[in-house]
XYZ file of C-alpha atoms in Angstrom:
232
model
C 85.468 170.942 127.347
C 87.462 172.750 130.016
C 90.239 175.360 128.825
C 93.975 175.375 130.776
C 94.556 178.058 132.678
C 97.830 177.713 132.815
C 97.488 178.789 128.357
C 95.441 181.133 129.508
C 96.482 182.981 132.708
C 99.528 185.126 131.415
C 97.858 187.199 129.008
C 95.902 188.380 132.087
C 96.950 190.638 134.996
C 97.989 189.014 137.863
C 96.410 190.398 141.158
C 98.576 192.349 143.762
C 97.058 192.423 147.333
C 96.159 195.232 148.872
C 97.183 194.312 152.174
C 101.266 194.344 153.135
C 103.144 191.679 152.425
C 102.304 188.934 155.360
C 104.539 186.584 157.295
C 104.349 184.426 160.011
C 101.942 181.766 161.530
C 98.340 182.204 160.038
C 95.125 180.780 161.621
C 92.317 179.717 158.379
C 89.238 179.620 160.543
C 86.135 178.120 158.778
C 82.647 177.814 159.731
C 82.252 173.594 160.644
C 81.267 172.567 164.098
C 84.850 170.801 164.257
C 86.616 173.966 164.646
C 89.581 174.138 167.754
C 92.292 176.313 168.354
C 95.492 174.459 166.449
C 98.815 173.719 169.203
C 101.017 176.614 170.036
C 98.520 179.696 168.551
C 99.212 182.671 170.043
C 98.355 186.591 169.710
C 100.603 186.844 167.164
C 99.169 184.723 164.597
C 97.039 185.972 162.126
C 93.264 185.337 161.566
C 91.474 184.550 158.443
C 88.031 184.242 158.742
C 85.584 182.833 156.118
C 82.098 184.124 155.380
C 80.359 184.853 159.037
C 82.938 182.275 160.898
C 83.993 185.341 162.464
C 81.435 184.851 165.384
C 82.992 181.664 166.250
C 86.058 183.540 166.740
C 84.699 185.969 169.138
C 83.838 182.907 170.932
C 86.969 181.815 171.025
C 88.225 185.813 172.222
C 90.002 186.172 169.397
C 90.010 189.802 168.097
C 89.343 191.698 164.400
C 90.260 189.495 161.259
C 92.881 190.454 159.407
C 91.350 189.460 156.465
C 87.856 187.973 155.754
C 87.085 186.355 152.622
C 83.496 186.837 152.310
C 81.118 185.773 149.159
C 80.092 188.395 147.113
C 75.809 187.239 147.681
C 76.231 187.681 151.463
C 76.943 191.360 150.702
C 74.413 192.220 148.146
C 71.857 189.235 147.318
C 68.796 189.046 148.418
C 68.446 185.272 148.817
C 66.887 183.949 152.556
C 70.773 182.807 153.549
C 72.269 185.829 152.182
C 69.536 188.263 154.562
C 70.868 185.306 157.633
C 74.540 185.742 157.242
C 74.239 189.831 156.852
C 72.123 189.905 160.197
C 75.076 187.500 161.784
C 77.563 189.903 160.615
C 75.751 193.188 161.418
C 78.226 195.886 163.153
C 81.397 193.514 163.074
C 84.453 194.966 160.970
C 87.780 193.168 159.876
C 91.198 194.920 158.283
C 91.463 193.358 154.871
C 87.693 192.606 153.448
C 88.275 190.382 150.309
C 85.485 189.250 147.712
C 86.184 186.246 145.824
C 84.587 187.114 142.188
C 82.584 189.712 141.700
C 82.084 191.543 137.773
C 80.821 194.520 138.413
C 81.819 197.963 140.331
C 83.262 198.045 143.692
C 81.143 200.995 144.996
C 77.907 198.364 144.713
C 79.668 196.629 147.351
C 80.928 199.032 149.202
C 77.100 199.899 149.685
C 76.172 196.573 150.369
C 78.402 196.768 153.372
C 76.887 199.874 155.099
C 73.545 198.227 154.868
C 74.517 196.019 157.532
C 77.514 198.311 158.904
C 80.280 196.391 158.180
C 83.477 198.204 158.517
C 86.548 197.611 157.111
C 90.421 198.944 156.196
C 90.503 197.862 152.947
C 88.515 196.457 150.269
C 89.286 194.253 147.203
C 87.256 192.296 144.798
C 89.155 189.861 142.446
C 87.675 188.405 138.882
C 87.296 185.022 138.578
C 90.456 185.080 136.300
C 92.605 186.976 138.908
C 90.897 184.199 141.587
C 91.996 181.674 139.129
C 95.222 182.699 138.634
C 95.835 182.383 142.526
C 94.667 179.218 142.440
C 96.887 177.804 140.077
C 100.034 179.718 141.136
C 99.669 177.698 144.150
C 98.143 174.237 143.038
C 100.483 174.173 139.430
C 96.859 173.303 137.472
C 93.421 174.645 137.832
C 90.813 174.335 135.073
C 87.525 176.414 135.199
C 84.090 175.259 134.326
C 80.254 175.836 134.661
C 78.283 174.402 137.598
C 78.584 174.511 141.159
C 80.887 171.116 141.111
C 83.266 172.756 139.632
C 84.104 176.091 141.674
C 85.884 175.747 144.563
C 84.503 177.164 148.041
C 85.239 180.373 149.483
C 86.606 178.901 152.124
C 89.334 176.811 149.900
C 90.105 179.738 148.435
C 90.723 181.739 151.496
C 93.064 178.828 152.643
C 95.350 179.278 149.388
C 95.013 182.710 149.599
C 96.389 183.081 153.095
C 99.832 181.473 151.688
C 99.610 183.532 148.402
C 99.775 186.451 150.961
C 103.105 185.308 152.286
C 101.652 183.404 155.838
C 103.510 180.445 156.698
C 102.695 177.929 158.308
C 99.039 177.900 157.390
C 96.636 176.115 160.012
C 92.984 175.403 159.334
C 90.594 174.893 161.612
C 86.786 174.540 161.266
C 86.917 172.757 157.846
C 85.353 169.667 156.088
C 84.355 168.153 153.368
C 81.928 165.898 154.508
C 80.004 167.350 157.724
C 77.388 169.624 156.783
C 76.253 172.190 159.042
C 78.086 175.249 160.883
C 79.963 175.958 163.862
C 77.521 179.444 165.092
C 74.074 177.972 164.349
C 72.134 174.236 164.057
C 71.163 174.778 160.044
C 72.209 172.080 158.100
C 74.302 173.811 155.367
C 75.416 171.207 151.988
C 78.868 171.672 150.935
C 78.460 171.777 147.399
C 82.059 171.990 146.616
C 84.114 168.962 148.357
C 84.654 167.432 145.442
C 86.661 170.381 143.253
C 88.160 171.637 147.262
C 90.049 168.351 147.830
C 91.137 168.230 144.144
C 92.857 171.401 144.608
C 94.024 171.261 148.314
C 95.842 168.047 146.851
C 97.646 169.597 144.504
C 98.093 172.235 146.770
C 99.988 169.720 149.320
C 102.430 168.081 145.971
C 103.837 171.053 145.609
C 104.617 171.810 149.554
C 103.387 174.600 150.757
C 103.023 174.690 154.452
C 99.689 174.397 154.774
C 98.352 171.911 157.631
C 94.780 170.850 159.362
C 94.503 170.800 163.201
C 91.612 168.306 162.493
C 92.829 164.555 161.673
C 89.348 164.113 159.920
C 89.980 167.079 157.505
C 93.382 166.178 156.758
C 92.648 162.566 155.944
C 89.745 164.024 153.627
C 91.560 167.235 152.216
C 95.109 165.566 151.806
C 96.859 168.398 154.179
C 99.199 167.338 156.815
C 97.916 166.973 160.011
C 99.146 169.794 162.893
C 101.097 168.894 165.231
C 102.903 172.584 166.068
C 105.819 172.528 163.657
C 106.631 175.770 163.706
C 109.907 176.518 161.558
């Protein structure tokens, strides 16, 4: 049986960014092999990357992140895709570097980073009840459970947390919840999380937040409304 956040999140503290408080356009840039620069993006939109979809930026000439929301096995793991996505990264830096969940001390992952020279401006690591209470500040309902089916991605999470930042509109780009693979390389990646994703992105979009996909495929799958420039 699942427990209600909503019971359960104000008895814990809710989690204060690091970075300042945002505004303006913000560009959600995932890893998929869909991924295309939304209508009217500029230099002055800000870039979130997820994981290592910072090299399809650079592609793209886009410059540092300001945030990257990065999981916490890339940095420290020692699993085959964790050693790939740390050589991918090696040398690169963003502003804001942002860890999902991670329990223990943020000096382990601070070391983790200058093992593959990542540089950064800032650092923070949320707990899976500070992740959860994002979550449901901006979907109204999120319940957690055990298994893989029932976590949402990183990349999900980076999408709601560019609006809890203050970024409006949100555009994302290089998302989906059915096409397996990435964007930077031909390895065909499973996305082991569509289901819980589109469940929350849904909720996400009843309570209207500007959030929006530049891809018609991911916003007939995720629920979001499709781009079309509508800046305010």
């Amino acid at each position: 049986m699942t427990t209600a956040l909503s019971d359960l999140l104000p008895f814990f503290s809710k989690p204060k960014l690091l970075l300042p408080k945002a505004s303006g356009p913000a560009l959600v840039m995932g890893s998929a092999p869909n991924f295309r620069l939304p209508q009217r993006h500029d230099g002055n939109w800000a870039l979130v990357t997820v994981n290592a979809s910072q090299l399809l930026a650079e592609t793209f000439g886009l410059s540092v992140p300001d945030i990257a929301v990065i999981r916490r096995g890339i940095l420290v793991d020692a699993g085959k895709q964790d050693f790939y996505k740390r050589d991918l990264l090696k040398g690169r830096q963003v502003k804001h570097l942002i860890i999902p969940v991670w329990p223990d001390v943020e000096d382990k992952l601070k070391a983790g980073c200058r093992t593959f020279n990542y540089r950064y401006d800032t650092l923070q690591a949320f707990t899976k009840w500070q992740l959860a209470n994002i979550v449901w500040q901006l979907s109204g309902k999120y319940h957690m459970g055990p298994g893989w089916h029932r976590k949402i991605s990183t990349g999900a999470f980076a999408i709601i947390l560019a609006r809890f930042a203050g970024f409006a509109p949100v555009v994302v780009s290089g998302f989906s919840l059915s096409q397996a693979g990435h964007g930077y390389d031909s390895r065909n990646a499973f996305r082991y999380h569509a289901d819980e994703d589109a469940k929350v992105l849904r909720q996400v979009v009843r309570r209207g937040e500007p959030i929006y996909a530049e891809d018609r495929d991911f916003a007939a799958e995720s629920g979001l409304p499709l781009w079309q420039g509508q800046m305010p």
